[in-house]
Amino acid sequence: MKVVLPLMLAVIFADVKSQAINNSTFCKQPGYACSSCNQVVLCVQNEANFTEYPIASCGGNSSCSNGICIVGPNPQCDPVVEVHNATFICRTTGMYPDPFDTQLFHHCVKTNNRSCSEGPLEHFEDRCDCDHAYNARTTFCDLPIKDYNYTVSIPECDHQGQSGFLNENPSLYYVCQYHPSGGLYPFQYSCENGKMYNPYLYICESFLES
């Protein structure tokens, strides 16, 4: 056994070396990394160049994340499935356009309107008349559909954590997160006291600060 084990390790190492990629264009720093969603590699630096060694293939329900095989959600590898028919969930008080239906809008209010602190929110939903769309800037159904092809400025979610403000009202913003029913959903929030959302800093700022 003492002789067989070193021989086995030598064979494995020789096989890994035979698949090595010299002058790797993928490796940027030494250590373990993911060359794809199912391949773990070891990046070894040789002066100014890197050699890329294949270490493991993630199989089954696993995928590569930060140089290791994991089982579970992996935003970088999981297929992006956006939920278009999911129930709107209130996160902050305010009035919001529906992310997918230009005539539908949502109103989120506190269950205890005498409290200054955030508490449980109640959700109300309403729909504009057939010939008008909801306007997030004025909070009225005052956009005639026949005049132009109006769309809500909330893009489809590409990845978890994606965020931005609504062009119609920069005090409203969205963050793409996983919906309880599955898939990514652009949850909407509102900045307090007229502040505007800064997507680069992920914070609400007052107009005077910007």
CSV table of C-alpha atoms in Angstrom, one decimal:
chain,number,residue,atom,x,y,z
A,1,MET,CA,0.0,0.0,0.0
A,2,LYS,CA,2.9,2.3,0.8
A,3,VAL,CA,4.2,1.8,-2.8
A,4,VAL,CA,0.8,1.9,-4.6
A,5,LEU,CA,-0.4,5.2,-3.2
A,6,PRO,CA,2.5,7.3,-4.4
A,7,LEU,CA,2.2,5.6,-7.8
A,8,MET,CA,-1.5,6.5,-8.0
A,9,LEU,CA,-0.8,10.1,-7.0
A,10,ALA,CA,2.0,10.2,-9.6
A,11,VAL,CA,-0.4,8.9,-12.3
A,12,ILE,CA,-3.1,11.5,-11.3
A,13,PHE,CA,-0.6,14.3,-11.3
A,14,ALA,CA,0.8,13.3,-14.7
A,15,ASP,CA,-2.7,13.2,-16.1
A,16,VAL,CA,-3.4,16.7,-14.7
A,17,LYS,CA,-0.1,18.0,-16.1
A,18,SER,CA,-0.9,16.6,-19.5
A,19,GLN,CA,-4.1,18.7,-19.6
A,20,ALA,CA,-2.4,21.9,-18.3
A,21,ILE,CA,-2.8,25.0,-20.4
A,22,ASN,CA,0.4,27.1,-20.5
A,23,ASN,CA,0.3,30.8,-20.9
A,24,SER,CA,-3.4,30.8,-19.8
A,25,THR,CA,-5.4,33.8,-20.8
A,26,PHE,CA,-8.1,32.9,-18.3
A,27,CYS,CA,-6.1,33.0,-15.1
A,28,LYS,CA,-5.6,36.5,-13.6
A,29,GLN,CA,-4.3,35.5,-10.1
A,30,PRO,CA,-2.9,32.4,-8.5
A,31,GLY,CA,-5.3,30.0,-6.8
A,32,TYR,CA,-8.5,28.0,-7.5
A,33,ALA,CA,-11.0,29.4,-9.9
A,34,CYS,CA,-13.9,28.5,-12.2
A,35,SER,CA,-13.1,28.3,-15.9
A,36,SER,CA,-16.8,27.5,-16.5
A,37,CYS,CA,-19.9,26.6,-14.5
A,38,ASN,CA,-18.7,23.0,-14.1
A,39,GLN,CA,-14.9,23.2,-14.2
A,40,VAL,CA,-12.6,24.0,-11.3
A,41,VAL,CA,-9.0,24.9,-12.2
A,42,LEU,CA,-5.8,25.8,-10.4
A,43,CYS,CA,-4.0,28.9,-11.6
A,44,VAL,CA,-0.2,28.7,-11.0
A,45,GLN,CA,1.9,31.8,-11.7
A,46,ASN,CA,5.2,31.4,-13.5
A,47,GLU,CA,6.8,34.9,-13.4
A,48,ALA,CA,4.6,36.9,-15.8
A,49,ASN,CA,2.6,34.0,-17.1
A,50,PHE,CA,0.0,31.5,-15.7
A,51,THR,CA,-0.4,27.8,-16.1
A,52,GLU,CA,-4.0,26.5,-15.8
A,53,TYR,CA,-4.5,23.0,-14.3
A,54,PRO,CA,-7.9,21.3,-14.5
A,55,ILE,CA,-8.7,20.1,-10.9
A,56,ALA,CA,-12.3,18.9,-10.8
A,57,SER,CA,-15.5,18.8,-12.8
A,58,CYS,CA,-18.7,19.7,-10.9
A,59,GLY,CA,-21.4,17.1,-11.7
A,60,GLY,CA,-25.0,16.4,-10.8
A,61,ASN,CA,-26.7,19.4,-9.1
A,62,SER,CA,-23.4,21.1,-8.3
A,63,SER,CA,-21.8,24.0,-10.1
A,64,CYS,CA,-18.5,26.0,-9.7
A,65,SER,CA,-18.4,29.1,-7.5
A,66,ASN,CA,-15.3,30.8,-6.3
A,67,GLY,CA,-13.1,27.8,-7.2
A,68,ILE,CA,-15.2,25.1,-5.5
A,69,CYS,CA,-18.1,22.9,-6.4
A,70,ILE,CA,-21.3,23.9,-4.5
A,71,VAL,CA,-24.8,22.6,-4.4
A,72,GLY,CA,-27.5,25.3,-4.2
A,73,PRO,CA,-28.3,28.7,-5.9
A,74,ASN,CA,-25.4,30.1,-8.0
A,75,PRO,CA,-26.4,33.5,-9.5
A,76,GLN,CA,-23.5,33.3,-12.0
A,77,CYS,CA,-24.5,30.0,-13.4
A,78,ASP,CA,-28.2,29.5,-12.7
A,79,PRO,CA,-30.4,30.2,-15.7
A,80,VAL,CA,-32.2,33.5,-15.4
A,81,VAL,CA,-35.9,32.9,-15.0
A,82,GLU,CA,-37.9,36.1,-14.5
A,83,VAL,CA,-41.3,35.8,-12.8
A,84,HIS,CA,-43.9,37.7,-14.9
A,85,ASN,CA,-47.0,36.5,-13.1
A,86,ALA,CA,-45.7,36.7,-9.5
A,87,THR,CA,-47.7,38.4,-6.8
A,88,PHE,CA,-46.5,42.0,-6.1
A,89,ILE,CA,-45.0,42.2,-2.6
A,90,CYS,CA,-44.8,45.5,-0.8
A,91,ARG,CA,-41.3,46.4,0.6
A,92,THR,CA,-41.8,50.1,1.4
A,93,THR,CA,-44.8,52.5,1.4
A,94,GLY,CA,-45.7,54.2,-1.9
A,95,MET,CA,-47.4,53.8,-5.2
A,96,TYR,CA,-45.7,51.7,-7.9
A,97,PRO,CA,-46.2,50.7,-11.5
A,98,ASP,CA,-46.5,47.1,-12.2
A,99,PRO,CA,-43.2,45.8,-13.7
A,100,PHE,CA,-44.9,44.1,-16.6
A,101,ASP,CA,-48.4,45.6,-17.1
A,102,THR,CA,-48.5,49.4,-17.9
A,103,GLN,CA,-52.1,49.7,-16.9
A,104,LEU,CA,-51.7,48.1,-13.5
A,105,PHE,CA,-50.4,49.9,-10.4
A,106,HIS,CA,-49.9,49.1,-6.7
A,107,HIS,CA,-50.4,51.0,-3.5
A,108,CYS,CA,-48.5,50.0,-0.4
A,109,VAL,CA,-49.7,51.5,2.9
A,110,LYS,CA,-49.0,51.0,6.6
A,111,THR,CA,-51.6,48.9,8.5
A,112,ASN,CA,-51.1,51.4,11.3
A,113,ASN,CA,-50.9,54.8,9.6
A,114,ARG,CA,-50.4,56.6,12.9
A,115,SER,CA,-47.0,55.0,13.4
A,116,CYS,CA,-43.9,56.8,12.1
A,117,SER,CA,-41.8,53.6,12.0
A,118,GLU,CA,-42.0,51.0,9.3
A,119,GLY,CA,-44.4,48.2,10.1
A,120,PRO,CA,-46.6,45.7,8.3
A,121,LEU,CA,-47.7,46.9,4.9
A,122,GLU,CA,-51.0,46.4,3.2
A,123,HIS,CA,-51.2,46.0,-0.6
A,124,PHE,CA,-53.9,47.4,-2.8
A,125,GLU,CA,-54.0,46.9,-6.6
A,126,ASP,CA,-55.9,48.8,-9.3
A,127,ARG,CA,-56.1,49.1,-13.0
A,128,CYS,CA,-56.3,52.1,-15.3
A,129,ASP,CA,-59.1,52.5,-17.9
A,130,CYS,CA,-58.6,50.6,-21.2
A,131,ASP,CA,-57.2,53.6,-23.1
A,132,HIS,CA,-54.7,55.0,-20.5
A,133,ALA,CA,-51.5,53.8,-18.8
A,134,TYR,CA,-50.3,54.5,-15.2
A,135,ASN,CA,-47.8,57.4,-14.8
A,136,ALA,CA,-45.3,56.8,-12.0
A,137,ARG,CA,-44.3,60.5,-12.1
A,138,THR,CA,-47.8,61.9,-11.5
A,139,THR,CA,-49.3,58.7,-9.9
A,140,PHE,CA,-52.4,59.1,-12.2
A,141,CYS,CA,-53.6,57.2,-15.2
A,142,ASP,CA,-52.9,60.1,-17.6
A,143,LEU,CA,-50.8,58.5,-20.4
A,144,PRO,CA,-53.0,57.9,-23.5
A,145,ILE,CA,-51.9,54.5,-24.9
A,146,LYS,CA,-53.0,55.4,-28.4
A,147,ASP,CA,-50.6,58.3,-28.6
A,148,TYR,CA,-47.4,56.3,-28.2
A,149,ASN,CA,-46.1,52.8,-27.2
A,150,TYR,CA,-45.5,53.4,-23.5
A,151,THR,CA,-43.4,50.9,-21.5
A,152,VAL,CA,-42.3,50.9,-17.8
A,153,SER,CA,-38.6,51.7,-17.4
A,154,ILE,CA,-37.8,48.5,-15.5
A,155,PRO,CA,-35.6,46.1,-17.6
A,156,GLU,CA,-35.8,42.4,-17.3
A,157,CYS,CA,-33.6,41.0,-14.5
A,158,ASP,CA,-30.2,39.7,-15.7
A,159,HIS,CA,-28.8,38.9,-12.3
A,160,GLN,CA,-29.5,39.0,-8.6
A,161,GLY,CA,-28.7,42.4,-7.1
A,162,GLN,CA,-29.3,44.3,-10.3
A,163,SER,CA,-30.9,47.7,-9.5
A,164,GLY,CA,-31.8,51.1,-10.9
A,165,PHE,CA,-34.2,54.0,-10.6
A,166,LEU,CA,-37.3,54.5,-12.7
A,167,ASN,CA,-36.9,57.1,-15.4
A,168,GLU,CA,-40.4,58.3,-14.7
A,169,ASN,CA,-39.7,58.9,-11.1
A,170,PRO,CA,-36.1,58.6,-9.7
A,171,SER,CA,-37.4,58.4,-6.2
A,172,LEU,CA,-38.6,54.9,-7.1
A,173,TYR,CA,-36.1,52.1,-7.7
A,174,TYR,CA,-36.0,48.3,-8.2
A,175,VAL,CA,-33.7,45.6,-7.0
A,176,CYS,CA,-33.8,42.2,-8.7
A,177,GLN,CA,-34.1,39.4,-6.1
A,178,TYR,CA,-35.5,35.9,-6.0
A,179,HIS,CA,-39.3,35.8,-5.5
A,180,PRO,CA,-40.8,33.3,-3.1
A,181,SER,CA,-42.5,31.7,-6.0
A,182,GLY,CA,-39.2,31.2,-7.8
A,183,GLY,CA,-37.2,33.2,-10.3
A,184,LEU,CA,-35.9,36.8,-10.3
A,185,TYR,CA,-38.3,39.6,-9.7
A,186,PRO,CA,-37.7,43.4,-9.7
A,187,PHE,CA,-38.9,44.3,-6.2
A,188,GLN,CA,-39.7,48.0,-6.0
A,189,TYR,CA,-38.9,50.5,-3.2
A,190,SER,CA,-39.3,54.2,-2.7
A,191,CYS,CA,-36.9,56.8,-1.3
A,192,GLU,CA,-38.1,58.8,1.7
A,193,ASN,CA,-38.7,62.6,1.7
A,194,GLY,CA,-38.1,63.2,-2.0
A,195,LYS,CA,-34.7,61.7,-2.1
A,196,MET,CA,-33.5,60.1,-5.4
A,197,TYR,CA,-31.9,56.7,-5.8
A,198,ASN,CA,-28.2,56.4,-6.7
A,199,PRO,CA,-27.7,53.0,-8.4
A,200,TYR,CA,-23.9,53.2,-8.1
A,201,LEU,CA,-23.9,53.6,-4.3
A,202,TYR,CA,-27.1,51.7,-3.7
A,203,ILE,CA,-28.5,54.5,-1.5
A,204,CYS,CA,-31.1,57.3,-1.6
A,205,GLU,CA,-29.6,60.8,-1.7
A,206,SER,CA,-31.2,64.2,-1.3
A,207,PHE,CA,-31.2,66.4,-4.4
A,208,LEU,CA,-28.8,68.9,-2.7
A,209,GLU,CA,-26.2,66.2,-2.0
A,210,SER,CA,-26.0,65.1,-5.6
